[in-house]
Each structure stands twice: as C-alpha cells, then as structure tokens.
PDB file of C-alpha atoms in Angstrom:
ATOM      1  CA  MET A  43     -34.774 -82.261 -39.358  1.00 63.00           C
ATOM      2  CA  ALA A  44     -34.651 -80.854 -42.857  1.00 60.00           C
ATOM      3  CA  LYS A  45     -30.911 -80.172 -42.470  1.00 63.00           C
ATOM      4  CA  ALA A  46     -30.323 -83.650 -40.999  1.00 61.00           C
ATOM      5  CA  ALA A  47     -31.581 -85.208 -44.238  1.00 60.00           C
ATOM      6  CA  TRP A  48     -28.428 -83.949 -45.949  1.00 58.00           C
ATOM      7  CA  PHE A  49     -26.233 -86.283 -43.870  1.00 62.00           C
ATOM      8  CA  PRO A  50     -25.883 -90.057 -44.261  1.00 64.00           C
ATOM      9  CA  SER A  51     -27.986 -92.350 -42.098  1.00 65.00           C
ATOM     10  CA  LEU A  52     -26.036 -94.701 -39.807  1.00 60.00           C
ATOM     11  CA  THR A  53     -27.949 -97.528 -38.092  1.00 69.00           C
ATOM     12  CA  PHE A  54     -26.931-100.490 -35.949  1.00 67.00           C
ATOM     13  CA  SER A  55     -28.948-103.698 -36.076  1.00 68.00           C
ATOM     14  CA  ALA A  56     -28.772-107.343 -35.161  1.00 66.00           C
ATOM     15  CA  SER A  57     -30.749-110.440 -36.050  1.00 65.00           C
ATOM     16  CA  ASP A  58     -30.661-114.163 -35.406  1.00 61.00           C
ATOM     17  CA  GLY A  59     -32.546-117.285 -36.484  1.00 62.00           C
ATOM     18  CA  TYR A  60     -32.282-120.794 -37.864  1.00 56.00           C
ATOM     19  CA  THR A  61     -31.564-121.968 -41.370  1.00 62.00           C
ATOM     20  CA  SER A  62     -32.130-125.464 -42.617  1.00 56.00           C
ATOM     21  CA  SER A  63     -33.844-127.203 -45.453  1.00 60.00           C
ATOM     22  CA  THR A  64     -35.322-129.864 -43.151  1.00 60.00           C
ATOM     23  CA  LEU A  65     -37.350-129.562 -39.997  1.00 57.00           C
ATOM     24  CA  ALA A  66     -35.193-132.040 -38.041  1.00 57.00           C
ATOM     25  CA  LYS A  67     -31.998-129.987 -38.404  1.00 56.00           C
ATOM     26  CA  TRP A  68     -33.510-126.712 -37.038  1.00 53.00           C
ATOM     27  CA  ILE A  69     -32.597-127.558 -33.473  1.00 59.00           C
ATOM     28  CA  SER A  70     -28.899-128.272 -34.008  1.00 57.00           C
ATOM     29  CA  ALA A  71     -26.404-125.485 -33.276  1.00 56.00           C
ATOM     30  CA  PRO A  72     -24.691-125.395 -36.691  1.00 60.00           C
ATOM     31  CA  ASN A  73     -27.984-124.342 -38.269  1.00 58.00           C
ATOM     32  CA  ARG A  74     -28.256-121.262 -36.059  1.00 60.00           C
ATOM     33  CA  VAL A  75     -27.353-117.997 -37.826  1.00 56.00           C
ATOM     34  CA  TRP A  76     -26.917-114.491 -36.609  1.00 56.00           C
ATOM     35  CA  SER A  77     -25.731-111.165 -37.888  1.00 60.00           C
ATOM     36  CA  ALA A  78     -24.861-107.854 -36.302  1.00 61.00           C
ATOM     37  CA  GLY A  79     -23.359-104.678 -37.600  1.00 60.00           C
ATOM     38  CA  PRO A  80     -23.762-101.143 -38.764  1.00 61.00           C
ATOM     39  CA  ALA A  81     -25.489-100.027 -41.902  1.00 58.00           C
ATOM     40  CA  LEU A  82     -24.680 -96.787 -43.658  1.00 51.00           C
ATOM     41  CA  ALA A  83     -27.144 -95.351 -46.146  1.00 55.00           C
ATOM     42  CA  GLU A  84     -26.903 -92.267 -48.289  1.00 59.00           C
ATOM     43  CA  THR A  85     -29.355 -91.194 -50.915  1.00 61.00           C
ATOM     44  CA  LEU A  86     -27.483 -90.338 -54.082  1.00 59.00           C
ATOM     45  CA  PHE A  87     -30.355 -89.132 -56.215  1.00 64.00           C
ATOM     46  CA  ASP A  88     -33.408 -87.563 -54.625  1.00 66.00           C
ATOM     47  CA  PHE A  89     -34.212 -85.211 -57.495  1.00 69.00           C
ATOM     48  CA  GLY A  90     -34.229 -82.109 -55.261  1.00 71.00           C
ATOM     49  CA  LYS A  91     -36.406 -83.487 -52.461  1.00 71.00           C
ATOM     50  CA  ARG A  92     -33.984 -82.627 -49.641  1.00 73.00           C
ATOM     51  CA  GLY A  93     -33.504 -79.114 -50.967  1.00 74.00           C
ATOM     52  CA  ALA A  94     -37.252 -78.616 -51.291  1.00 79.00           C
ATOM     53  CA  VAL A  95     -37.869 -79.923 -47.768  1.00 76.00           C
ATOM     54  CA  THR A  96     -35.200 -77.555 -46.419  1.00 79.00           C
ATOM     55  CA  GLU A  97     -36.718 -74.616 -48.279  1.00 84.00           C
ATOM     56  CA  GLN A  98     -40.154 -75.577 -46.971  1.00 84.00           C
ATOM     57  CA  ALA A  99     -38.860 -75.640 -43.386  1.00 83.00           C
ATOM     58  CA  VAL A 100     -37.237 -72.226 -43.812  1.00 85.00           C
ATOM     59  CA  ALA A 101     -40.439 -70.831 -45.353  1.00 90.00           C
ATOM     60  CA  SER A 102     -42.498 -72.274 -42.492  1.00 90.00           C
ATOM     61  CA  TYR A 103     -40.170 -70.635 -39.970  1.00 89.00           C
ATOM     62  CA  ASP A 104     -40.369 -67.307 -41.818  1.00 91.00           C
ATOM     63  CA  GLN A 105     -44.165 -67.540 -41.837  1.00 94.00           C
ATOM     64  CA  ALA A 106     -44.285 -68.212 -38.092  1.00 94.00           C
ATOM     65  CA  ALA A 107     -41.930 -65.293 -37.436  1.00 94.00           C
ATOM     66  CA  ALA A 108     -44.029 -62.983 -39.622  1.00 94.00           C
ATOM     67  CA  SER A 109     -47.221 -64.084 -37.836  1.00 94.00           C
ATOM     68  CA  TYR A 110     -45.613 -63.361 -34.482  1.00 94.00           C
ATOM     69  CA  LYS A 111     -44.450 -59.923 -35.632  1.00 95.00           C
ATOM     70  CA  GLN A 112     -47.941 -59.177 -36.947  1.00 94.00           C
ATOM     71  CA  ALA A 113     -49.490 -60.175 -33.622  1.00 92.00           C
ATOM     72  CA  VAL A 114     -47.073 -57.915 -31.725  1.00 91.00           C
ATOM     73  CA  LEU A 115     -47.734 -54.992 -34.065  1.00 93.00           C
ATOM     74  CA  GLN A 116     -51.493 -55.541 -33.749  1.00 92.00           C
ATOM     75  CA  ALA A 117     -51.184 -55.500 -29.951  1.00 90.00           C
ATOM     76  CA  PHE A 118     -49.236 -52.220 -30.058  1.00 91.00           C
ATOM     77  CA  GLN A 119     -51.820 -50.756 -32.413  1.00 93.00           C
ATOM     78  CA  ASP A 120     -54.693 -51.796 -30.115  1.00 91.00           C
ATOM     79  CA  VAL A 121     -53.002 -50.169 -27.118  1.00 91.00           C
ATOM     80  CA  GLU A 122     -52.229 -46.985 -29.065  1.00 93.00           C
ATOM     81  CA  ASP A 123     -55.777 -46.776 -30.481  1.00 92.00           C
ATOM     82  CA  ASN A 124     -57.378 -47.125 -27.069  1.00 91.00           C
ATOM     83  CA  LEU A 125     -54.989 -44.628 -25.451  1.00 93.00           C
ATOM     84  CA  SER A 126     -55.772 -42.164 -28.227  1.00 93.00           C
ATOM     85  CA  ASN A 127     -59.509 -42.779 -27.847  1.00 93.00           C
ATOM     86  CA  LEU A 128     -59.304 -42.171 -24.109  1.00 94.00           C
ATOM     87  CA  HIS A 129     -57.376 -38.939 -24.594  1.00 94.00           C
ATOM     88  CA  PHE A 130     -59.745 -37.461 -27.174  1.00 95.00           C
ATOM     89  CA  LEU A 131     -62.870 -38.666 -25.371  1.00 94.00           C
ATOM     90  CA  ALA A 132     -61.616 -36.990 -22.174  1.00 94.00           C
ATOM     91  CA  LEU A 133     -61.181 -33.699 -24.065  1.00 95.00           C
ATOM     92  CA  GLU A 134     -64.615 -34.078 -25.647  1.00 95.00           C
ATOM     93  CA  ALA A 135     -66.182 -34.887 -22.269  1.00 95.00           C
ATOM     94  CA  LYS A 136     -64.633 -31.757 -20.761  1.00 96.00           C
ATOM     95  CA  VAL A 137     -66.180 -29.594 -23.483  1.00 96.00           C
ATOM     96  CA  GLN A 138     -69.519 -31.418 -23.223  1.00 96.00           C
ATOM     97  CA  ASP A 139     -69.533 -31.018 -19.429  1.00 96.00           C
ATOM     98  CA  GLU A 140     -69.146 -27.281 -19.949  1.00 96.00           C
ATOM     99  CA  ALA A 141     -72.074 -27.366 -22.423  1.00 96.00           C
ATOM    100  CA  VAL A 142     -74.256 -29.194 -19.867  1.00 96.00           C
ATOM    101  CA  ARG A 143     -73.380 -26.647 -17.188  1.00 97.00           C
ATOM    102  CA  ALA A 144     -74.272 -23.801 -19.565  1.00 96.00           C
ATOM    103  CA  ALA A 145     -77.543 -25.534 -20.561  1.00 96.00           C
ATOM    104  CA  ARG A 146     -78.563 -25.955 -16.911  1.00 96.00           C
ATOM    105  CA  GLU A 147     -77.862 -22.298 -16.268  1.00 97.00           C
ATOM    106  CA  SER A 148     -79.881 -21.385 -19.365  1.00 96.00           C
ATOM    107  CA  VAL A 149     -82.835 -23.448 -18.107  1.00 96.00           C
ATOM    108  CA  THR A 150     -82.688 -21.706 -14.723  1.00 96.00           C
ATOM    109  CA  LEU A 151     -82.619 -18.262 -16.375  1.00 96.00           C
ATOM    110  CA  THR A 152     -85.435 -19.117 -18.797  1.00 96.00           C
ATOM    111  CA  ILE A 153     -87.642 -20.469 -15.976  1.00 96.00           C
ATOM    112  CA  ASN A 154     -87.049 -17.229 -14.019  1.00 95.00           C
ATOM    113  CA  GLN A 155     -87.975 -15.225 -17.125  1.00 95.00           C
ATOM    114  CA  TYR A 156     -91.137 -17.326 -17.572  1.00 95.00           C
ATOM    115  CA  LYS A 157     -92.098 -16.699 -13.931  1.00 94.00           C
ATOM    116  CA  ALA A 158     -91.514 -13.008 -14.491  1.00 94.00           C
ATOM    117  CA  GLY A 159     -93.741 -13.173 -17.557  1.00 92.00           C
ATOM    118  CA  THR A 160     -91.164 -12.029 -20.107  1.00 94.00           C
ATOM    119  CA  VAL A 161     -91.061 -15.297 -22.167  1.00 94.00           C
ATOM    120  CA  ASN A 162     -93.612 -17.947 -23.025  1.00 95.00           C
ATOM    121  CA  TYR A 163     -93.471 -21.580 -21.902  1.00 94.00           C
ATOM    122  CA  LEU A 164     -92.305 -22.740 -25.355  1.00 95.00           C
ATOM    123  CA  SER A 165     -88.962 -21.059 -24.636  1.00 94.00           C
ATOM    124  CA  VAL A 166     -88.674 -23.053 -21.387  1.00 95.00           C
ATOM    125  CA  VAL A 167     -89.386 -26.315 -23.223  1.00 96.00           C
ATOM    126  CA  THR A 168     -86.860 -25.432 -25.945  1.00 96.00           C
ATOM    127  CA  VAL A 169     -83.982 -24.825 -23.487  1.00 96.00           C
ATOM    128  CA  GLN A 170     -84.961 -27.898 -21.457  1.00 96.00           C
ATOM    129  CA  THR A 171     -84.748 -29.963 -24.665  1.00 96.00           C
ATOM    130  CA  ALA A 172     -81.295 -28.533 -25.358  1.00 96.00           C
ATOM    131  CA  GLN A 173     -80.244 -29.373 -21.785  1.00 96.00           C
ATOM    132  CA  PHE A 174     -81.569 -32.936 -22.152  1.00 97.00           C
ATOM    133  CA  ASN A 175     -79.692 -33.415 -25.446  1.00 96.00           C
ATOM    134  CA  ASN A 176     -76.457 -32.127 -23.894  1.00 96.00           C
ATOM    135  CA  GLU A 177     -76.813 -34.428 -20.873  1.00 96.00           C
ATOM    136  CA  ARG A 178     -77.613 -37.396 -23.120  1.00 97.00           C
ATOM    137  CA  THR A 179     -74.488 -36.675 -25.176  1.00 96.00           C
ATOM    138  CA  LEU A 180     -72.425 -36.460 -21.958  1.00 96.00           C
ATOM    139  CA  ALA A 181     -73.787 -39.832 -20.805  1.00 96.00           C
ATOM    140  CA  SER A 182     -72.969 -41.333 -24.206  1.00 96.00           C
ATOM    141  CA  LEU A 183     -69.427 -39.997 -23.930  1.00 95.00           C
ATOM    142  CA  ALA A 184     -69.083 -41.561 -20.483  1.00 95.00           C
ATOM    143  CA  GLY A 185     -70.132 -44.928 -21.925  1.00 95.00           C
ATOM    144  CA  ARG A 186     -67.669 -44.590 -24.798  1.00 94.00           C
ATOM    145  CA  ARG A 187     -64.893 -43.733 -22.329  1.00 94.00           C
ATOM    146  CA  LEU A 188     -65.704 -46.848 -20.303  1.00 93.00           C
ATOM    147  CA  LEU A 189     -65.631 -48.988 -23.451  1.00 92.00           C
ATOM    148  CA  ALA A 190     -62.269 -47.478 -24.420  1.00 92.00           C
ATOM    149  CA  THR A 191     -60.939 -48.205 -20.924  1.00 91.00           C
ATOM    150  CA  VAL A 192     -62.051 -51.831 -21.162  1.00 90.00           C
ATOM    151  CA  GLY A 193     -60.495 -52.031 -24.630  1.00 89.00           C
ATOM    152  CA  LEU A 194     -57.218 -50.672 -23.257  1.00 90.00           C
ATOM    153  CA  VAL A 195     -57.162 -53.160 -20.392  1.00 90.00           C
ATOM    154  CA  LYS A 196     -57.941 -55.963 -22.847  1.00 87.00           C
ATOM    155  CA  ALA A 197     -55.192 -54.777 -25.224  1.00 87.00           C
ATOM    156  CA  LEU A 198     -52.740 -54.733 -22.320  1.00 87.00           C
ATOM    157  CA  GLY A 199     -53.602 -58.335 -21.490  1.00 83.00           C
ATOM    158  CA  GLY A 200     -56.541 -57.960 -19.106  1.00 76.00           C
ATOM    159  CA  GLY A 201     -55.939 -59.604 -15.796  1.00 67.00           C
ATOM    160  CA  TRP A 202     -57.841 -57.582 -13.251  1.00 65.00           C
ATOM    161  CA  GLN A 203     -59.829 -59.358 -10.559  1.00 66.00           C
ATOM    162  CA  SER A 204     -62.539 -58.153  -8.252  1.00 64.00           C
ATOM    163  CA  GLU A 205     -61.950 -58.434  -4.518  1.00 66.00           C
ATOM    164  CA  ASP A 206     -64.778 -60.977  -4.222  1.00 61.00           C
ATOM    165  CA  SER A 207     -63.280 -63.332  -6.791  1.00 59.00           C
ATOM    166  CA  VAL A 208     -59.837 -63.097  -5.146  1.00 55.00           C
ATOM    167  CA  ALA A 209     -61.389 -63.909  -1.747  1.00 57.00           C
ATOM    168  CA  LEU A 210     -63.203 -66.921  -3.231  1.00 57.00           C
ATOM    169  CA  GLY A 211     -60.089 -68.100  -5.049  1.00 58.00           C
ATOM    170  CA  LYS A 212     -61.619 -67.658  -8.500  1.00 56.00           C
ATOM    171  CA  PRO A 213     -59.555 -66.346 -11.430  1.00 53.00           C
TER     172      PRO A 213
END
C-alpha cells in the first residue's frame, strides 16, 4: 500500500439530480442533470509523506523479520540447552549412582564391623548419613533430568498425549 501511494489515483463516478430555481420546474425533463466520468488525481506536493510512509512500511517489515529470526534462534537455543542439560545430568547421575552403590556397601561393611565389635555405633550412623545424602542427591538428579526432559519436549513444540486422552478424544 505504501508503494501504491506513489501512483496516481483513478476513480470512476456518476451522479444525477435535478436543477431548477423553482419548485414547479423540478419535475420536467430539461431540469434533470447527470454526470459520469473518470477522475484522475495525483498529489504534487506531499512534503515527503509518501516517502516516510514507504520507509515506515519497510522498517515494520524489517522489525517483523527480525522478531521472527529471534524467535527461531531462541527455539534453537532452548532445544540445545535442554539437550546439553540432559547429557550432563546423565553423566552426573551415572557418577552419583556409583557413589550410592559404594555408600550402601560401606554401610553393610560398617554394620558387620559393629556386630563384630570393632567399631562403635557412631561410625554406623556416620556412614548411614553419607548413604542418605548420596541417595537424596541421586533423587534430586532424577528430578532435574525429568524437568530437562519436559523442557526439551516443550522446546520441540510439545504435543504428546496420554493414551486416555486420545481414547476420550481430548487434545
């Protein structure tokens, strides 16, 4: 539309009516007037308005294109961030799982030593506390991995449905 303002405006119109100085002569045919024809209009001086409107339209288009590019880049970043999070959380969970296994073995050994009378019960409580902390950290990692998985699915556009909602016809 901004570019169309640079071209002349061509319109077609028609009109009719009566013309008379007295009321009695309005009905007679010679007093009936009509006109039809094209009209061509071109603005000679607009003091830069058309140019400014064109520049505004181009700037608006550039802004929309930049917003779209930013949205696409943000989507790629979200996917990459969540993939990276999942990868590093999986490595961390593997190491933490090994720590939990070692802590459980340590508790078993310390309880056997307590039963044999070689260590006091404070040692048993200390290794049980370490085991509890390791298992709590592992559970926290599992929660973070689930959150990263949900974030990845969301970044990819979501769209999963449970079997119950599909059977009921719900989105």
